[in-house]
Coordinates of N, CA and C in Angstrom, one line a residue:
M294 N 30.3 29.5 -48.4 CA 28.9 29.7 -48.9 C 28.1 30.6 -48.0
A295 N 27.5 31.7 -48.5 CA 26.7 32.6 -47.8 C 25.5 32.0 -47.1
N296 N 25.2 32.4 -45.9 CA 24.0 32.0 -45.2 C 23.3 33.2 -44.6
N297 N 22.2 33.5 -45.2 CA 21.4 34.7 -44.8 C 21.0 34.6 -43.4
N298 N 20.6 33.4 -42.9 CA 20.1 33.3 -41.5 C 21.3 33.6 -40.5
D299 N 22.5 33.1 -40.8 CA 23.6 33.4 -40.0 C 23.9 34.9 -40.0
S300 N 23.8 35.5 -41.2 CA 24.0 37.0 -41.3 C 23.0 37.7 -40.4
N301 N 21.8 37.3 -40.4 CA 20.7 37.9 -39.6 C 21.0 37.8 -38.1
L302 N 21.5 36.6 -37.7 CA 21.9 36.4 -36.3 C 23.0 37.4 -35.9
V303 N 24.0 37.6 -36.7 CA 25.0 38.5 -36.4 C 24.5 39.9 -36.3
R304 N 23.7 40.4 -37.3 CA 23.1 41.7 -37.2 C 22.2 41.9 -36.1
G305 N 21.4 40.8 -35.8 CA 20.5 40.9 -34.6 C 21.3 41.1 -33.3
Y306 N 22.4 40.4 -33.2 CA 23.2 40.5 -32.0 C 23.7 41.9 -31.8
F307 N 24.2 42.6 -32.8 CA 24.7 44.0 -32.6 C 23.5 44.9 -32.4
N308 N 22.4 44.6 -33.1 CA 21.2 45.5 -32.9 C 20.7 45.5 -31.5
A309 N 20.8 44.3 -30.9 CA 20.3 44.2 -29.5 C 21.1 45.1 -28.5
Y310 N 22.4 45.2 -28.8 CA 23.2 46.1 -28.0 C 22.8 47.6 -28.3
E311 N 22.5 47.9 -29.5 CA 22.1 49.3 -29.8 C 20.8 49.7 -29.2
T312 N 19.9 48.7 -29.2 CA 18.5 49.0 -28.7 C 18.3 48.7 -27.2
K313 N 19.4 48.1 -26.6 CA 19.4 47.7 -25.2 C 18.3 46.7 -24.9
E314 N 18.1 45.7 -25.8 CA 17.0 44.7 -25.6 C 17.6 43.4 -25.2
R315 N 17.8 43.2 -23.9 CA 18.4 42.0 -23.4 C 17.6 40.7 -23.8
E316 N 16.3 40.8 -23.7 CA 15.5 39.6 -24.1 C 15.8 39.1 -25.5
T317 N 15.9 40.1 -26.4 CA 16.2 39.7 -27.8 C 17.6 39.0 -27.9
L318 N 18.6 39.5 -27.2 CA 19.9 38.9 -27.2 C 19.8 37.5 -26.6
E319 N 19.1 37.3 -25.5 CA 18.9 36.0 -24.8 C 18.4 35.0 -25.8
G320 N 17.5 35.4 -26.7 CA 16.9 34.5 -27.7 C 17.9 34.1 -28.8
L321 N 18.9 34.9 -28.9 CA 19.9 34.6 -30.0 C 21.0 33.7 -29.6
L322 N 21.3 33.7 -28.3 CA 22.4 32.9 -27.7 C 22.0 31.5 -27.2
S323 N 22.7 30.5 -27.6 CA 22.4 29.1 -27.2 C 22.7 29.0 -25.7
R324 N 22.1 28.0 -25.1 CA 22.2 27.7 -23.6 C 23.7 27.4 -23.3
D325 N 24.4 26.8 -24.2 CA 25.8 26.5 -23.9 C 26.8 27.5 -24.6
F326 N 26.3 28.7 -24.8 CA 27.1 29.8 -25.4 C 28.3 30.1 -24.6
T327 N 29.4 30.3 -25.4 CA 30.7 30.8 -24.7 C 31.2 32.0 -25.4
F328 N 32.0 32.8 -24.7 CA 32.5 34.1 -25.2 C 34.0 34.2 -24.8
S329 N 34.8 34.5 -25.8 CA 36.3 34.7 -25.6 C 36.8 36.0 -26.1
S330 N 37.8 36.6 -25.5 CA 38.4 37.8 -25.9 C 39.8 37.8 -25.3
P331 N 40.6 38.8 -25.5 CA 41.9 38.9 -24.8 C 41.8 39.0 -23.3
V332 N 40.6 39.3 -22.8 CA 40.4 39.3 -21.3 C 39.3 38.4 -20.8
D333 N 38.8 37.6 -21.7 CA 37.7 36.6 -21.3 C 38.1 35.2 -21.8
D334 N 38.3 34.3 -20.9 CA 38.7 33.0 -21.3 C 37.5 32.0 -21.4
K335 N 36.9 32.1 -22.5 CA 35.7 31.2 -22.9 C 34.7 31.1 -21.7
I336 N 34.2 32.3 -21.4 CA 33.2 32.4 -20.3 C 31.9 31.9 -20.7
D337 N 31.1 31.4 -19.8 CA 29.8 30.9 -20.1 C 28.7 32.0 -20.3
R338 N 27.5 31.6 -20.6 CA 26.4 32.5 -20.9 C 26.1 33.5 -19.7
G339 N 26.0 32.9 -18.5 CA 25.7 33.7 -17.4 C 26.8 34.7 -17.1
T340 N 28.0 34.3 -17.1 CA 29.1 35.2 -16.9 C 29.2 36.3 -17.9
Y341 N 28.9 35.9 -19.2 CA 28.9 36.9 -20.3 C 27.9 38.0 -20.0
F342 N 26.7 37.6 -19.6 CA 25.6 38.7 -19.4 C 26.0 39.6 -18.2
A343 N 26.6 39.0 -17.2 CA 27.0 39.8 -16.0 C 28.2 40.7 -16.4
R344 N 29.1 40.2 -17.2 CA 30.3 40.9 -17.4 C 30.2 41.9 -18.6
C345 N 29.6 41.4 -19.7 CA 29.7 42.2 -21.0 C 28.4 43.0 -21.3
W346 N 27.2 42.5 -20.9 CA 26.0 43.2 -21.3 C 25.9 44.6 -20.8
P347 N 26.4 44.9 -19.5 CA 26.3 46.3 -19.0 C 26.9 47.3 -20.0
S348 N 27.8 46.9 -20.8 CA 28.5 47.9 -21.7 C 27.5 48.5 -22.8
C349 N 26.3 47.8 -22.9 CA 25.3 48.3 -23.9 C 24.9 49.8 -23.6
K350 N 24.9 50.2 -22.3 CA 24.5 51.5 -21.9 C 25.4 52.6 -22.5
D351 N 26.7 52.2 -22.9 CA 27.6 53.2 -23.5 C 27.6 53.2 -25.0
I352 N 26.9 52.2 -25.6 CA 27.0 52.1 -27.1 C 25.9 52.9 -27.8
H353 N 26.4 53.6 -28.8 CA 25.5 54.4 -29.7 C 25.1 53.6 -30.9
E354 N 26.2 53.1 -31.6 CA 25.9 52.5 -32.9 C 27.1 51.6 -33.3
Y355 N 26.7 50.5 -34.0 CA 27.7 49.6 -34.7 C 27.6 49.8 -36.2
R356 N 28.7 49.9 -36.8 CA 28.7 50.0 -38.3 C 29.5 48.8 -38.8
I357 N 28.9 47.9 -39.4 CA 29.5 46.6 -39.9 C 30.2 47.0 -41.3
H358 N 31.5 46.7 -41.3 CA 32.2 47.0 -42.6 C 32.4 45.7 -43.4
H359 N 32.6 44.6 -42.8 CA 32.7 43.3 -43.5 C 32.0 42.2 -42.7
L360 N 31.3 41.4 -43.5 CA 30.6 40.2 -42.9 C 30.7 39.1 -43.9
F361 N 31.5 38.0 -43.5 CA 31.6 36.8 -44.3 C 31.1 35.6 -43.5
T362 N 30.2 34.9 -44.2 CA 29.6 33.7 -43.6 C 30.0 32.4 -44.4
D363 N 30.1 31.4 -43.6 CA 30.4 30.0 -44.2 C 29.5 29.1 -43.5
V364 N 29.7 27.8 -43.6 CA 28.8 26.8 -42.9 C 29.0 27.0 -41.4
N365 N 27.9 27.4 -40.8 CA 27.8 27.5 -39.3 C 28.9 28.5 -38.7
E366 N 29.4 29.4 -39.4 CA 30.3 30.4 -38.8 C 30.3 31.7 -39.6
A367 N 30.8 32.7 -39.0 CA 30.9 34.0 -39.7 C 32.0 34.8 -39.1
F368 N 32.6 35.7 -39.9 CA 33.6 36.7 -39.5 C 33.0 38.1 -39.8
V369 N 33.1 39.0 -38.8 CA 32.6 40.3 -38.9 C 33.6 41.3 -38.5
G370 N 33.8 42.3 -39.3 CA 34.6 43.5 -38.9 C 33.7 44.7 -38.8
Y371 N 33.9 45.5 -37.7 CA 32.9 46.6 -37.5 C 33.6 47.7 -36.8
E372 N 32.9 48.8 -36.8 CA 33.3 50.0 -36.0 C 32.2 50.3 -35.1
C373 N 32.6 50.6 -33.8 CA 31.6 50.9 -32.8 C 31.8 52.3 -32.3
E374 N 30.7 53.0 -32.3 CA 30.7 54.4 -31.8 C 30.0 54.5 -30.4
L375 N 30.7 55.0 -29.4 CA 30.1 55.1 -28.1 C 29.4 56.4 -27.9
N376 N 28.5 56.5 -26.9 CA 27.8 57.7 -26.7 C 28.7 58.9 -26.5
S377 N 29.9 58.7 -26.0 CA 30.8 59.8 -25.8 C 31.4 60.3 -27.1
G378 N 31.2 59.6 -28.2 CA 31.8 60.0 -29.5 C 33.0 59.2 -29.8
V379 N 33.6 58.4 -28.8 CA 34.8 57.6 -29.1 C 34.4 56.4 -30.0
T380 N 35.3 56.1 -30.9 CA 35.0 55.0 -31.8 C 36.2 54.0 -31.8
F381 N 35.9 52.7 -32.1 CA 37.0 51.7 -32.2 C 36.6 50.6 -33.1
Q382 N 37.5 49.8 -33.6 CA 37.2 48.8 -34.5 C 37.6 47.4 -33.9
N383 N 36.8 46.4 -34.1 CA 37.1 45.0 -33.7 C 36.8 44.0 -34.8
M384 N 37.3 42.8 -34.6 CA 36.9 41.7 -35.5 C 36.4 40.6 -34.6
E385 N 35.3 39.9 -35.0 CA 34.7 38.9 -34.2 C 34.4 37.6 -35.1
H386 N 34.6 36.5 -34.4 CA 34.3 35.2 -35.1 C 33.1 34.6 -34.4
F387 N 32.1 34.3 -35.2 CA 30.8 33.7 -34.6 C 30.8 32.3 -35.1
R388 N 30.3 31.4 -34.2 CA 29.9 30.0 -34.6 C 28.5 29.8 -34.2
F389 N 27.8 29.0 -35.0 CA 26.3 28.9 -34.9 C 26.0 27.4 -34.8
F390 N 24.9 27.1 -34.1 CA 24.3 25.8 -34.0 C 22.8 25.9 -33.8
D391 N 22.0 25.2 -34.6 CA 20.6 25.1 -34.5 C 19.9 26.5 -34.4
N392 N 20.4 27.4 -35.4 CA 19.8 28.7 -35.6 C 20.0 29.6 -34.4
Q393 N 21.1 29.4 -33.6 CA 21.5 30.3 -32.5 C 23.0 30.5 -32.5
I394 N 23.4 31.5 -31.8 CA 24.9 31.8 -31.7 C 25.4 30.9 -30.6
K395 N 26.4 30.1 -30.9 CA 27.0 29.1 -30.0 C 28.3 29.7 -29.4
E396 N 29.0 30.5 -30.1 CA 30.3 30.9 -29.6 C 30.7 32.2 -30.3
I397 N 31.3 33.1 -29.6 CA 31.9 34.3 -30.2 C 33.3 34.5 -29.6
I398 N 34.2 34.8 -30.6 CA 35.6 35.1 -30.2 C 35.9 36.5 -30.7
V399 N 36.4 37.3 -29.8 CA 36.6 38.7 -30.2 C 38.1 39.0 -30.2
Y400 N 38.5 39.7 -31.3 CA 39.9 40.2 -31.5 C 39.9 41.7 -31.4
F401 N 40.4 42.2 -30.3 CA 40.4 43.7 -30.1 C 41.2 44.4 -31.1
G402 N 40.6 45.5 -31.6 CA 41.3 46.4 -32.5 C 41.9 47.6 -31.9
Y403 N 42.2 47.6 -30.6 CA 42.8 48.7 -29.9 C 43.6 48.2 -28.7
D404 N 44.5 49.0 -28.2 CA 45.3 48.6 -27.0 C 44.4 48.6 -25.8
F405 N 44.3 47.4 -25.1 CA 43.3 47.3 -24.0 C 43.6 48.3 -22.9
R406 N 44.8 48.8 -22.8 CA 45.1 49.8 -21.8 C 44.4 51.1 -22.1
E407 N 43.9 51.2 -23.3 CA 43.2 52.4 -23.6 C 41.7 52.1 -24.0
D408 N 41.2 51.0 -23.3 CA 39.9 50.5 -23.6 C 38.8 51.6 -23.3
P409 N 38.1 52.0 -24.3 CA 37.1 53.0 -24.1 C 36.0 52.6 -23.2
F410 N 35.6 51.3 -23.1 CA 34.6 50.8 -22.2 C 35.1 51.0 -20.8
S411 N 36.3 50.7 -20.5 CA 36.9 50.9 -19.2 C 36.9 52.4 -18.8
E412 N 37.2 53.2 -19.7 CA 37.2 54.7 -19.4 C 35.8 55.1 -19.1
M413 N 34.8 54.7 -19.9 CA 33.4 55.1 -19.6 C 33.0 54.6 -18.3
R414 N 33.4 53.3 -17.9 CA 33.0 52.8 -16.6 C 33.5 53.6 -15.5
A415 N 34.8 54.0 -15.6 CA 35.4 54.8 -14.5 C 34.7 56.2 -14.5
K416 N 34.4 56.7 -15.6 CA 33.7 58.0 -15.6 C 32.3 57.9 -15.0
R417 N 31.6 56.8 -15.1 CA 30.3 56.6 -14.5 C 30.5 56.7 -12.9
F418 N 31.5 56.1 -12.4 CA 31.7 56.2 -10.9 C 32.1 57.6 -10.5
N419 N 32.9 58.3 -11.3 CA 33.3 59.6 -11.0 C 32.1 60.5 -11.0
D420 N 31.2 60.4 -12.0 CA 30.0 61.2 -12.1 C 29.1 60.9 -10.9
A421 N 29.0 59.6 -10.5 CA 28.2 59.3 -9.3 C 28.7 60.0 -8.1
F422 N 30.0 60.1 -7.9 CA 30.5 60.8 -6.7 C 30.2 62.3 -6.9
S423 N 30.3 62.8 -8.1 CA 30.1 64.3 -8.2 C 28.7 64.7 -8.1
S424 N 27.8 63.8 -8.4 CA 26.3 64.1 -8.3 C 25.6 63.6 -7.1
G425 N 26.4 63.0 -6.2 CA 25.8 62.4 -4.9 C 25.0 61.2 -5.2
N426 N 25.2 60.5 -6.3 CA 24.4 59.3 -6.6 C 25.0 58.1 -5.8
I427 N 24.7 58.0 -4.5 CA 25.2 57.0 -3.7 C 24.6 55.6 -4.0
D428 N 23.4 55.6 -4.5 CA 22.8 54.3 -4.9 C 23.6 53.6 -5.9
F429 N 24.1 54.3 -6.9 CA 24.9 53.6 -8.0 C 26.2 53.0 -7.4
I430 N 26.8 53.8 -6.5 CA 28.0 53.3 -6.0 C 27.8 52.1 -5.1
I431 N 26.8 52.1 -4.3 CA 26.5 51.0 -3.4 C 26.1 49.8 -4.2
E432 N 25.4 49.9 -5.3 CA 25.0 48.8 -6.1 C 26.2 48.1 -6.8
N433 N 27.3 48.8 -6.8 CA 28.5 48.3 -7.6 C 29.7 48.1 -6.7
I434 N 29.5 47.7 -5.5 CA 30.6 47.4 -4.5 C 30.6 45.9 -4.3
A435 N 31.8 45.3 -4.4 CA 32.0 43.9 -4.2 C 31.7 43.6 -2.7
E436 N 31.3 42.4 -2.4 CA 31.0 42.0 -1.0 C 32.3 42.1 -0.2
D437 N 33.5 41.7 -0.8 CA 34.7 41.8 0.0 C 35.5 43.0 -0.3
V438 N 34.9 44.1 -0.7 CA 35.6 45.3 -1.1 C 36.5 45.8 0.0
N439 N 37.6 46.4 -0.4 CA 38.5 47.1 0.5 C 38.4 48.6 0.1
W440 N 38.2 49.5 1.1 CA 38.0 50.9 0.9 C 38.8 51.7 1.8
H441 N 39.7 52.6 1.3 CA 40.6 53.3 2.1 C 40.7 54.7 1.6
V442 N 40.2 55.7 2.4 CA 40.5 57.1 2.3 C 41.7 57.4 3.1
V443 N 42.8 57.7 2.4 CA 44.1 57.8 3.1 C 44.0 58.8 4.2
G444 N 44.4 58.4 5.4 CA 44.3 59.3 6.6 C 43.1 58.9 7.5
E445 N 42.2 58.0 7.0 CA 41.1 57.5 7.7 C 41.2 56.0 7.9
P446 N 40.5 55.4 8.8 CA 40.6 53.9 9.0 C 40.2 53.2 7.7
K447 N 40.9 52.1 7.5 CA 40.5 51.2 6.3 C 39.3 50.5 6.6
L448 N 38.4 50.3 5.6 CA 37.2 49.6 5.7 C 37.3 48.3 4.8
H449 N 36.7 47.3 5.4 CA 36.7 46.0 4.6 C 35.2 45.4 4.6
G450 N 34.8 45.1 3.4 CA 33.4 44.5 3.3 C 32.4 45.5 2.9
R451 N 31.4 45.1 2.1 CA 30.4 45.9 1.6 C 29.6 46.6 2.7
E452 N 29.2 45.9 3.7 CA 28.4 46.4 4.8 C 29.0 47.7 5.4
A453 N 30.3 47.6 5.7 CA 31.0 48.7 6.3 C 31.1 49.9 5.4
V454 N 31.3 49.7 4.1 CA 31.3 50.8 3.2 C 29.9 51.5 3.0
V455 N 28.9 50.7 3.0 CA 27.5 51.2 2.9 C 27.2 52.0 4.1
K456 N 27.5 51.6 5.3 CA 27.3 52.3 6.5 C 28.0 53.7 6.5
M457 N 29.2 53.7 6.0 CA 30.0 54.9 5.9 C 29.4 55.9 4.9
M458 N 28.8 55.4 3.8 CA 28.4 56.2 2.7 C 27.0 56.8 2.9
E459 N 26.1 56.1 3.6 CA 24.8 56.5 3.8 C 24.6 58.0 4.1
P460 N 25.4 58.5 5.1 CA 25.2 60.0 5.5 C 25.6 60.9 4.3
M461 N 26.3 60.4 3.3 CA 26.7 61.2 2.2 C 25.6 61.3 1.1
R462 N 24.5 60.6 1.3 CA 23.5 60.6 0.2 C 23.0 62.0 0.0
G463 N 23.1 62.4 -1.3 CA 22.6 63.7 -1.7 C 23.6 64.9 -1.5
V464 N 24.7 64.6 -0.9 CA 25.7 65.6 -0.7 C 26.5 65.8 -2.0
V465 N 26.3 67.0 -2.6 CA 26.8 67.3 -3.9 C 27.9 68.4 -3.9
P466 N 29.1 68.2 -4.4 CA 30.1 69.3 -4.5 C 29.5 70.5 -5.2
K467 N 30.0 71.7 -4.8 CA 29.6 72.9 -5.6 C 30.3 72.9 -6.9
E468 N 31.5 72.5 -6.9 CA 32.3 72.4 -8.1 C 33.0 71.0 -8.2
Y469 N 33.2 70.4 -9.3 CA 33.8 69.1 -9.5 C 34.5 69.1 -10.8
K470 N 35.8 69.0 -10.8 CA 36.6 69.1 -12.1 C 37.5 67.8 -12.2
T471 N 37.3 67.1 -13.3 CA 38.2 65.9 -13.5 C 39.3 66.4 -14.5
N472 N 40.5 66.2 -14.0 CA 41.7 66.5 -14.9 C 42.2 65.4 -15.7
N473 N 42.3 64.2 -15.1 CA 42.9 63.0 -15.8 C 42.1 61.7 -15.4
I474 N 42.0 60.9 -16.4 CA 41.5 59.5 -16.2 C 42.5 58.6 -16.9
L475 N 43.2 57.7 -16.1 CA 44.1 56.8 -16.6 C 43.6 55.4 -16.4
I476 N 43.7 54.5 -17.5 CA 43.2 53.2 -17.4 C 44.3 52.2 -17.7
N477 N 44.4 51.1 -16.9 CA 45.3 50.0 -17.2 C 44.6 48.7 -16.7
G478 N 44.0 48.0 -17.7 CA 43.3 46.7 -17.4 C 42.2 47.0 -16.5
N479 N 42.1 46.4 -15.3 CA 41.0 46.5 -14.4 C 41.3 47.6 -13.3
K480 N 42.2 48.5 -13.6 CA 42.5 49.6 -12.7 C 42.2 50.9 -13.4
A481 N 41.8 51.9 -12.6 CA 41.6 53.3 -13.1 C 42.0 54.3 -12.1
I482 N 42.7 55.3 -12.5 CA 43.1 56.4 -11.7 C 42.4 57.7 -12.2
I483 N 41.7 58.4 -11.3 CA 41.0 59.6 -11.6 C 41.5 60.7 -10.7
E484 N 41.9 61.8 -11.3 CA 42.5 62.9 -10.6 C 41.8 64.2 -10.9
G485 N 41.6 65.1 -9.9 CA 40.9 66.3 -10.2 C 40.8 67.2 -8.9
T486 N 39.9 68.2 -9.0 CA 39.6 69.0 -7.8 C 38.1 69.1 -7.6
L487 N 37.8 69.5 -6.3 CA 36.4 69.7 -6.0 C 36.2 70.7 -4.9
T488 N 35.1 71.3 -4.8 CA 34.8 72.3 -3.8 C 33.5 71.9 -3.1
M489 N 33.6 71.8 -1.7 CA 32.5 71.4 -0.9 C 32.0 72.5 0.0
P490 N 30.7 72.6 0.3 CA 30.2 73.6 1.3 C 30.6 73.2 2.7
K491 N 30.8 74.2 3.5 CA 31.2 74.0 4.9 C 30.0 74.4 5.8
G492 N 30.0 74.0 7.0 CA 28.8 74.3 7.9 C 28.6 75.8 8.2
N493 N 29.7 76.6 8.1 CA 29.6 78.0 8.3 C 29.2 78.8 7.1
G494 N 28.8 78.1 6.0 CA 28.4 78.8 4.8 C 29.5 79.1 3.9
E495 N 30.8 78.8 4.3 CA 31.9 79.0 3.4 C 32.1 77.7 2.6
V496 N 33.1 77.7 1.7 CA 33.4 76.5 0.9 C 34.9 76.1 1.1
Q497 N 35.1 74.8 0.9 CA 36.5 74.4 1.0 C 36.9 73.6 -0.3
S498 N 38.0 73.9 -0.9 CA 38.5 73.2 -2.1 C 39.5 72.1 -1.7
Y499 N 39.4 71.0 -2.5 CA 40.3 69.9 -2.3 C 40.9 69.4 -3.7
A500 N 42.0 68.8 -3.6 CA 42.5 68.0 -4.7 C 42.3 66.6 -4.4
Y501 N 41.8 65.8 -5.4 CA 41.6 64.4 -5.1 C 42.3 63.5 -6.1
C502 N 42.5 62.2 -5.7 CA 43.0 61.2 -6.6 C 42.5 59.9 -6.1
D503 N 41.6 59.3 -6.9 CA 41.0 58.0 -6.6 C 41.6 56.9 -7.5
I504 N 41.9 55.8 -6.8 CA 42.5 54.6 -7.5 C 41.5 53.5 -7.3
Y505 N 40.9 53.1 -8.5 CA 39.9 52.0 -8.5 C 40.6 50.7 -8.9
T506 N 40.2 49.6 -8.3 CA 40.4 48.3 -8.8 C 39.1 47.6 -9.0
F507 N 38.8 47.2 -10.2 CA 37.5 46.5 -10.4 C 37.7 45.0 -10.4
T508 N 36.6 44.3 -10.1 CA 36.7 42.8 -10.0 C 37.1 42.2 -11.4
H509 N 36.8 42.9 -12.4 CA 37.2 42.4 -13.8 C 37.2 43.6 -14.7
S510 N 38.0 43.5 -15.8 CA 38.2 44.6 -16.7 C 36.9 45.0 -17.4
N511 N 35.9 44.1 -17.5 CA 34.7 44.5 -18.2 C 33.5 44.5 -17.2
K512 N 33.7 44.7 -15.9 CA 32.6 44.6 -15.0 C 32.6 45.8 -14.1
D513 N 31.3 46.4 -13.8 CA 31.2 47.6 -13.0 C 31.1 47.2 -11.5
T514 N 32.1 46.6 -11.0 CA 32.1 46.2 -9.5 C 33.4 46.6 -8.9
I515 N 33.4 47.5 -7.9 CA 34.6 47.9 -7.3 C 35.1 46.8 -6.3
K516 N 36.4 46.4 -6.5 CA 37.0 45.5 -5.6 C 37.9 46.2 -4.5
D517 N 38.4 47.3 -4.9 CA 39.3 48.1 -4.1 C 39.3 49.5 -4.5
L518 N 39.2 50.4 -3.5 CA 39.3 51.9 -3.7 C 40.3 52.5 -2.7
T519 N 41.3 53.2 -3.2 CA 42.1 54.0 -2.4 C 42.0 55.5 -2.9
A520 N 41.6 56.4 -1.9 CA 41.3 57.7 -2.3 C 42.2 58.7 -1.5
Y521 N 42.8 59.6 -2.2 CA 43.6 60.7 -1.6 C 42.9 62.0 -1.7
L522 N 42.7 62.7 -0.6 CA 42.0 64.0 -0.6 C 42.8 65.0 0.2
I523 N 43.2 66.0 -0.5 CA 44.1 67.0 0.1 C 43.4 68.4 0.1
E524 N 43.4 69.0 1.3 CA 42.7 70.3 1.5 C 43.6 71.4 0.8
L525 N 43.0 72.2 0.0 CA 43.7 73.3 -0.7 C 43.5 74.6 0.1
P526 N 44.5 75.5 0.1 CA 44.3 76.8 0.7 C 43.2 77.6 0.0
N527 N 42.4 78.4 0.7 CA 41.4 79.2 0.1 C 42.1 80.5 -0.3
E528 N 41.3 81.4 -1.0 CA 41.9 82.6 -1.6 C 42.4 83.5 -0.5
K529 N 41.7 83.6 0.7 CA 42.1 84.4 1.8 C 43.5 84.0 2.3
E530 N 43.6 82.6 2.5 CA 44.9 82.1 3.0 C 46.1 82.4 2.0
L531 N 45.7 82.3 0.7 CA 46.8 82.6 -0.3 C 47.2 84.0 -0.3
N532 N 46.2 84.9 -0.1 CA 46.5 86.3 0.0 C 47.4 86.7 1.2
N533 N 47.3 86.0 2.3 CA 48.0 86.3 3.5 C 49.4 85.8 3.5
E534 N 49.7 84.9 2.5 CA 51.0 84.3 2.4 C 52.0 85.4 2.0

């Protein structure tokens, strides 16, 4: 039996992600709300907001294809378009109580190893490094982070990494090219090249490969970073060979 109020709760839920209105979503979810997916084991309301809500920044639009309601539950099939233009389809099962959403179970419609949210998250960190946005990186480092630029001493703990990164604030590469982004669960590998200014007015080119491990597949917090940076020969050195 169709329930218009339940349908409105579902549509309001997706609209909150489109409009980035967290307060609206908070009013839709019950205090004992739980969320499950192939990578979330019935997490509670607080964990849900910490883990899932940040993805709203990447979402452009939801298009609901099917919405079926019954007594205190609904099934919805939809297509989501990200700001990047990437689209994917999911199916979600909603349960309701006392005019609020009590539970959501998500069935992913794509291979999680190719999760577009995870790729967008990795790209945000890559963009932060390329633009010298140290604040974004610092805000998203786990307290017990491990940080290793190969060839340099390993760092452990947020405080040590923040101290190392502060002098880099505002340092922006002259050129920054990303060649590949590979995603597998809570890991991301980003490979490319960059060119940095040198003290003598010249520039130096490097090949880089950053390996990120995040605290969770849906969370913007770095647990571990291993970075390889290889100095490339300049044009003069190549011509002398």
